[in-house]
Tab-separated table of C-alpha atoms in Angstrom:
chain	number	residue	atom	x	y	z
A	1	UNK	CA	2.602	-17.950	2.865
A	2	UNK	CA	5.590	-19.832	1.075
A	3	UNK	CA	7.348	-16.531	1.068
A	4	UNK	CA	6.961	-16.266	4.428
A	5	UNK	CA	8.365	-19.790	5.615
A	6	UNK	CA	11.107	-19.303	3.693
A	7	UNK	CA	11.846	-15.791	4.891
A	8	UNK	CA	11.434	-17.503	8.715
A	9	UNK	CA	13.599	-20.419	7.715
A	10	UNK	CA	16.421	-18.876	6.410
A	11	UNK	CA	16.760	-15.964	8.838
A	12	UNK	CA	16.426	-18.625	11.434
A	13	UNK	CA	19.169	-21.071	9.448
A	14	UNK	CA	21.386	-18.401	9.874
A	15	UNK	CA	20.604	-17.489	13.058
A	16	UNK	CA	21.541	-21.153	14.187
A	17	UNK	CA	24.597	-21.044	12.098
A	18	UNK	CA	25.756	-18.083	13.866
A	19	UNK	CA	25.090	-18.685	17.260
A	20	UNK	CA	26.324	-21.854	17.376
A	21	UNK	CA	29.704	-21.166	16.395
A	22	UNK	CA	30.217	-18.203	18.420
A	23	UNK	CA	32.700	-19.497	21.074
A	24	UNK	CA	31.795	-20.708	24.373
A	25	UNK	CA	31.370	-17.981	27.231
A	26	UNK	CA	33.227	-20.386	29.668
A	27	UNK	CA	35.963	-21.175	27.166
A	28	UNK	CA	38.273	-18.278	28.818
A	29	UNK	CA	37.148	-19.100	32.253
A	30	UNK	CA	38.031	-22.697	31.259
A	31	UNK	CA	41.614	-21.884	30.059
A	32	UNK	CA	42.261	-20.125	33.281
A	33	UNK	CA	41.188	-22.415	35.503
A	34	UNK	CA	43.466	-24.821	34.023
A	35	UNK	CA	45.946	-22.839	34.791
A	36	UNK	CA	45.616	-22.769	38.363
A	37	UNK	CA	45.351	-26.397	38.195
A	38	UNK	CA	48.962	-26.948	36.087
A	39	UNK	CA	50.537	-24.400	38.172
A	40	UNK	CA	49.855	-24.923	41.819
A	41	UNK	CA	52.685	-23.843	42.591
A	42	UNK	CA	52.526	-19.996	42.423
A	43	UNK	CA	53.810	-18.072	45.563
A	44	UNK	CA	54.793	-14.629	44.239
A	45	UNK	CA	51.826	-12.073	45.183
A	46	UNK	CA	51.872	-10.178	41.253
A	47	UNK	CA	51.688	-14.361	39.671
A	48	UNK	CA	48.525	-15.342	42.079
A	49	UNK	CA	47.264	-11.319	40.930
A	50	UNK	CA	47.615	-11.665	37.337
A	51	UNK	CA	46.042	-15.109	37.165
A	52	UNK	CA	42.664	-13.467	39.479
A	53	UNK	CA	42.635	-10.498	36.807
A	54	UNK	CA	42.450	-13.086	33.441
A	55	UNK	CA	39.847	-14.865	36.049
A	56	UNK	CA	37.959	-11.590	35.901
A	57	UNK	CA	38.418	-10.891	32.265
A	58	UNK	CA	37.103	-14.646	31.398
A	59	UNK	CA	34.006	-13.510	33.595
A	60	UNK	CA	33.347	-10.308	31.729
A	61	UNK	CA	33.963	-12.199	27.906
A	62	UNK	CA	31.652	-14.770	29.348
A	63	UNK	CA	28.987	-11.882	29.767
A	64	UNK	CA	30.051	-10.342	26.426
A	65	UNK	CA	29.275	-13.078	24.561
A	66	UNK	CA	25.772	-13.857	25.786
A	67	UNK	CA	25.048	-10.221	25.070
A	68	UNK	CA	26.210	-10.179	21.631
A	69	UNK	CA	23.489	-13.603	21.392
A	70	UNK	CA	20.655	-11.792	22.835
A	71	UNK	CA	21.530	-8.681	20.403
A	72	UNK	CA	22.114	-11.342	17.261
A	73	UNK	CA	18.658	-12.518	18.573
A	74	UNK	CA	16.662	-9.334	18.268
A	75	UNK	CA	18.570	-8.401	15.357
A	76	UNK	CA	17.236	-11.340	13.495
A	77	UNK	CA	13.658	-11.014	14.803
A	78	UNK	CA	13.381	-7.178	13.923
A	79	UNK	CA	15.003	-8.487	10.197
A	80	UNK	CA	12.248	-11.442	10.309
A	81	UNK	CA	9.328	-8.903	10.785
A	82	UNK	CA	10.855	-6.710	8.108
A	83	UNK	CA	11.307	-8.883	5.692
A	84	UNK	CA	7.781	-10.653	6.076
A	85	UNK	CA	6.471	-6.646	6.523
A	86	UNK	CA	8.099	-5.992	2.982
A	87	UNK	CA	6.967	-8.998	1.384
A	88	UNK	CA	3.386	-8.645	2.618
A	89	UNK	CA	2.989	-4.689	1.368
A	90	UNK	CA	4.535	-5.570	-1.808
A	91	UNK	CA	1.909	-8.731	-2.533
A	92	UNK	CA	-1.157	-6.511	-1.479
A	93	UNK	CA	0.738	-3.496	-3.920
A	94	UNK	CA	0.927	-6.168	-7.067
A	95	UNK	CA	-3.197	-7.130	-5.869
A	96	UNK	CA	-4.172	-3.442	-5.814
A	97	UNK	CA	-2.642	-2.993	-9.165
A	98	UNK	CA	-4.275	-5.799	-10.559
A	99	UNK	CA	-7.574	-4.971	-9.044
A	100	UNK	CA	-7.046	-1.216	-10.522
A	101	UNK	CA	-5.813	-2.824	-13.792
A	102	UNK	CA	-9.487	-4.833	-13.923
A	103	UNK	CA	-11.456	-1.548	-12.497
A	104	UNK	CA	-9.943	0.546	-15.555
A	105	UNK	CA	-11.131	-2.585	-18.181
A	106	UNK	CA	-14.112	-3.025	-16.677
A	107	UNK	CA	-15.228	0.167	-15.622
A	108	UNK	CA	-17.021	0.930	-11.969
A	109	UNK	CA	-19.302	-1.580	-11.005
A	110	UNK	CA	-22.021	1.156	-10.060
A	111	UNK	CA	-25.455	-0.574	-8.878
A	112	UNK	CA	-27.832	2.580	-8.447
A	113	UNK	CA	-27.265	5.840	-9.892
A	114	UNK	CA	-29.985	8.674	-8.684
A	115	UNK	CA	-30.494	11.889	-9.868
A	116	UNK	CA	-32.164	14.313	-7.751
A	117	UNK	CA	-32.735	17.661	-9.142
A	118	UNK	CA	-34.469	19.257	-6.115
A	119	UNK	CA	-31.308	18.674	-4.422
A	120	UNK	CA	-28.694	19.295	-6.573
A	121	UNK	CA	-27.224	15.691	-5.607
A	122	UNK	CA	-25.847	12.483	-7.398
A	123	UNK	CA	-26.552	9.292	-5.596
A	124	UNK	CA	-23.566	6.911	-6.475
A	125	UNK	CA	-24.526	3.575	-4.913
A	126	UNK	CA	-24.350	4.513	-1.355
A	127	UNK	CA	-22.223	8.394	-1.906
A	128	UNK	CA	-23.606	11.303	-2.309
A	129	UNK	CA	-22.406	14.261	-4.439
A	130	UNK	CA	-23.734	17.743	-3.994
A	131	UNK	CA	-23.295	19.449	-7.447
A	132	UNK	CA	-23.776	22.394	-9.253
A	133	UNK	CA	-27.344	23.265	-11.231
A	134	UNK	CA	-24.369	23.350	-13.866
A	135	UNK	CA	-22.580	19.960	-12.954
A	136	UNK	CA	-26.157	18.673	-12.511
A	137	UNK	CA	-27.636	19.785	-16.596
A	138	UNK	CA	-24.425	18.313	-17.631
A	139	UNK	CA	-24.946	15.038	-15.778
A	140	UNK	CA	-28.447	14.150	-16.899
A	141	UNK	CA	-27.737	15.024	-20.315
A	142	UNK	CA	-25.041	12.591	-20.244
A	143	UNK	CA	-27.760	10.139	-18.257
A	144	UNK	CA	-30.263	10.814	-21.218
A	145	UNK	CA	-27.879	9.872	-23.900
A	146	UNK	CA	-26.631	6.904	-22.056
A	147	UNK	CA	-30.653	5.697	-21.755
A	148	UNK	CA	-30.835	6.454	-25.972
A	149	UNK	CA	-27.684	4.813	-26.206
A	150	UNK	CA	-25.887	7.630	-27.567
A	151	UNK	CA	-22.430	9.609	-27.315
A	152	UNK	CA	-22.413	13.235	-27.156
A	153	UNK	CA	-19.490	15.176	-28.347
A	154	UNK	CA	-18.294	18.246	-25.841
A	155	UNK	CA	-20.069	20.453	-28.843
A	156	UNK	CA	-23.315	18.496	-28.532
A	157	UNK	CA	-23.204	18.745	-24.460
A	158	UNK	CA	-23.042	22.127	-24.784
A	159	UNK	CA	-25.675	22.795	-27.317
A	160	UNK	CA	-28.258	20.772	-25.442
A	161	UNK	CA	-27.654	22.637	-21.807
A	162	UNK	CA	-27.424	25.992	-23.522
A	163	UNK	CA	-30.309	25.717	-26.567
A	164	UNK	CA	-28.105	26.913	-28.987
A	165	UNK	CA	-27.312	25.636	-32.361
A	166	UNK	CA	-24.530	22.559	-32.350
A	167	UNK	CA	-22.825	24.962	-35.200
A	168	UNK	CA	-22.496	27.721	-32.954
A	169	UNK	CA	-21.124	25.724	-30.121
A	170	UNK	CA	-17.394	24.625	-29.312
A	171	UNK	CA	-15.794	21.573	-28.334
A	172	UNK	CA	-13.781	23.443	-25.839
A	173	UNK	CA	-17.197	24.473	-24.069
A	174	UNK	CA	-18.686	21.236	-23.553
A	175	UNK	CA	-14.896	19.824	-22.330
A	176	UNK	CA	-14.729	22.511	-19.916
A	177	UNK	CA	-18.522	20.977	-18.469
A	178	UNK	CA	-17.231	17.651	-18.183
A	179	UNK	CA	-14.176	19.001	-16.465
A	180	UNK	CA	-16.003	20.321	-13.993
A	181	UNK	CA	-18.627	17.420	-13.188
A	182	UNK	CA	-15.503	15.235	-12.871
A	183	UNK	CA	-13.942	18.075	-10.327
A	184	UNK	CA	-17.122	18.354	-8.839
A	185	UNK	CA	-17.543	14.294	-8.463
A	186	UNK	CA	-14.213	14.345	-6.002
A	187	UNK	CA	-12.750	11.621	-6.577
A	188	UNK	CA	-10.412	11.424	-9.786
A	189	UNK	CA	-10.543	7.552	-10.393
A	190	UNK	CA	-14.420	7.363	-10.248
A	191	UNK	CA	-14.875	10.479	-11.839
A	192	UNK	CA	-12.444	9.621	-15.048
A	193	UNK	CA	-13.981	6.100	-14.792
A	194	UNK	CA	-17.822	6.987	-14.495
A	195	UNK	CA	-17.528	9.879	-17.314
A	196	UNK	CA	-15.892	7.673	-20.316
A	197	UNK	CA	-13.766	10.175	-23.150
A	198	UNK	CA	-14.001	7.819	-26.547
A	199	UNK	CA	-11.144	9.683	-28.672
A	200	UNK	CA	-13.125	10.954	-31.601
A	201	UNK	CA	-16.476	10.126	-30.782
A	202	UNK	CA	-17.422	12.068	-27.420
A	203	UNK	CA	-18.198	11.530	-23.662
A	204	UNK	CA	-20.658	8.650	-22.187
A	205	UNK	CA	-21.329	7.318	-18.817
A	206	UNK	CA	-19.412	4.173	-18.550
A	207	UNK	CA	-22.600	2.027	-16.617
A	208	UNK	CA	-25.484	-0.201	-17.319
A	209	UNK	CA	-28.308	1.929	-18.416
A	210	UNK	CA	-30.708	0.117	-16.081
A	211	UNK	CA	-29.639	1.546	-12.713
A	212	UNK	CA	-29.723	5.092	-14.052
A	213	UNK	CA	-33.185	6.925	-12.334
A	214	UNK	CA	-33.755	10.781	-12.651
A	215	UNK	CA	-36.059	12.214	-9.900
């Protein structure tokens, strides 16, 4: 709001400042009649012409000038609304960012998180995902670690959804699972936010254990 005012204020200072010394419209019309006044006597027909041809010229500066205010007027309105336009975007920009800055410490603030295996859907507070019986295995595993309070390495993932041995499984296997729950998630904030990557210790749900619920 201070940003604002002062953005008003000083386009309007200016304004002022400019208006008011723009010379006066009748100052022409002024000088001309004066001299009709000093110099009554004029009798020669080009003289008396002349003098009604600066009249007319002091008419149309008159009308020059008050359009060059009206234009300096909506000039400095469109400017105001620019400026305040600007100022506006670039306060809710530096909010987002701090709000984005807080999501990515805090994680998503996610208050129910249902699995439904009949339908092959996630139930993220109030959006649904349709997955994959593919995305969906790799999702409740991840939910049944995060209820043991456990991390699972991409290896691990994959040795739980395919029964094999941890030894004969790959990192790059259980990455490429995660990969596609996040793709299959949508969105690529909640997805990189819900499915944490620890460096070195493996993958986790990033949310209170409490609202997870696997039907």
């Amino acid at each position: 709001m201070l940003g604002i005012f002062a953005i008003v204020t000083i386009l309007g200072l200016a304004g002022a400042v400019l208006l008011l010394t723009l010379p006066d419209g009748n100052a022409f019309n002024a000088r001309v009649e004066r001299i009709f006044l000093e110099n009554d006597n004029l009798a020669s027909q080009a003289e008396v012409k002349l003098l009604e041809i600066l009249a007319q010229s002091g008419t149309a500066f008159s009308d020059t000038l008050a359009s060059y205010r009206m234009v300096i007027f909506v000039l400095l309105v469109f400017a105001a609304a620019l400026l305040v336009a600007a100022l506006v975007f670039l306060v809710m920009l530096v909010s987002l960012n701090r709000r984005m800055a807080q999501i990515e410490r805090s994680g998503i603030e996610v208050s129910s998180l249902i699995i439904s295996r009949e339908e092959n859907t996630v139930y993220l507070n109030t959006m649904g995902f349709k997955l994959t019986d593919a995305m969906m295995e790799t999702l409740a595993v991840l939910a049944e670690a995060r209820l043991d309070d456990e991390m699972l390495t991409g290896s691990q993932i994959e040795a739980v959804i395919s029964g094999k041995s941890e030894a004969d499984c790959d990192e790059a296997s259980g990455a490429t699972r995660i990969k596609r729950l996040r793709d299959g998630l949508g969105n690529q904030m909640v997805s990189e936010l819900l499915v944490k990557n620890i460096a070195r210790r493996g993958y986790m749900l990033a949310i209170d254990k409490g609202v997870i619920e696997v039907v």
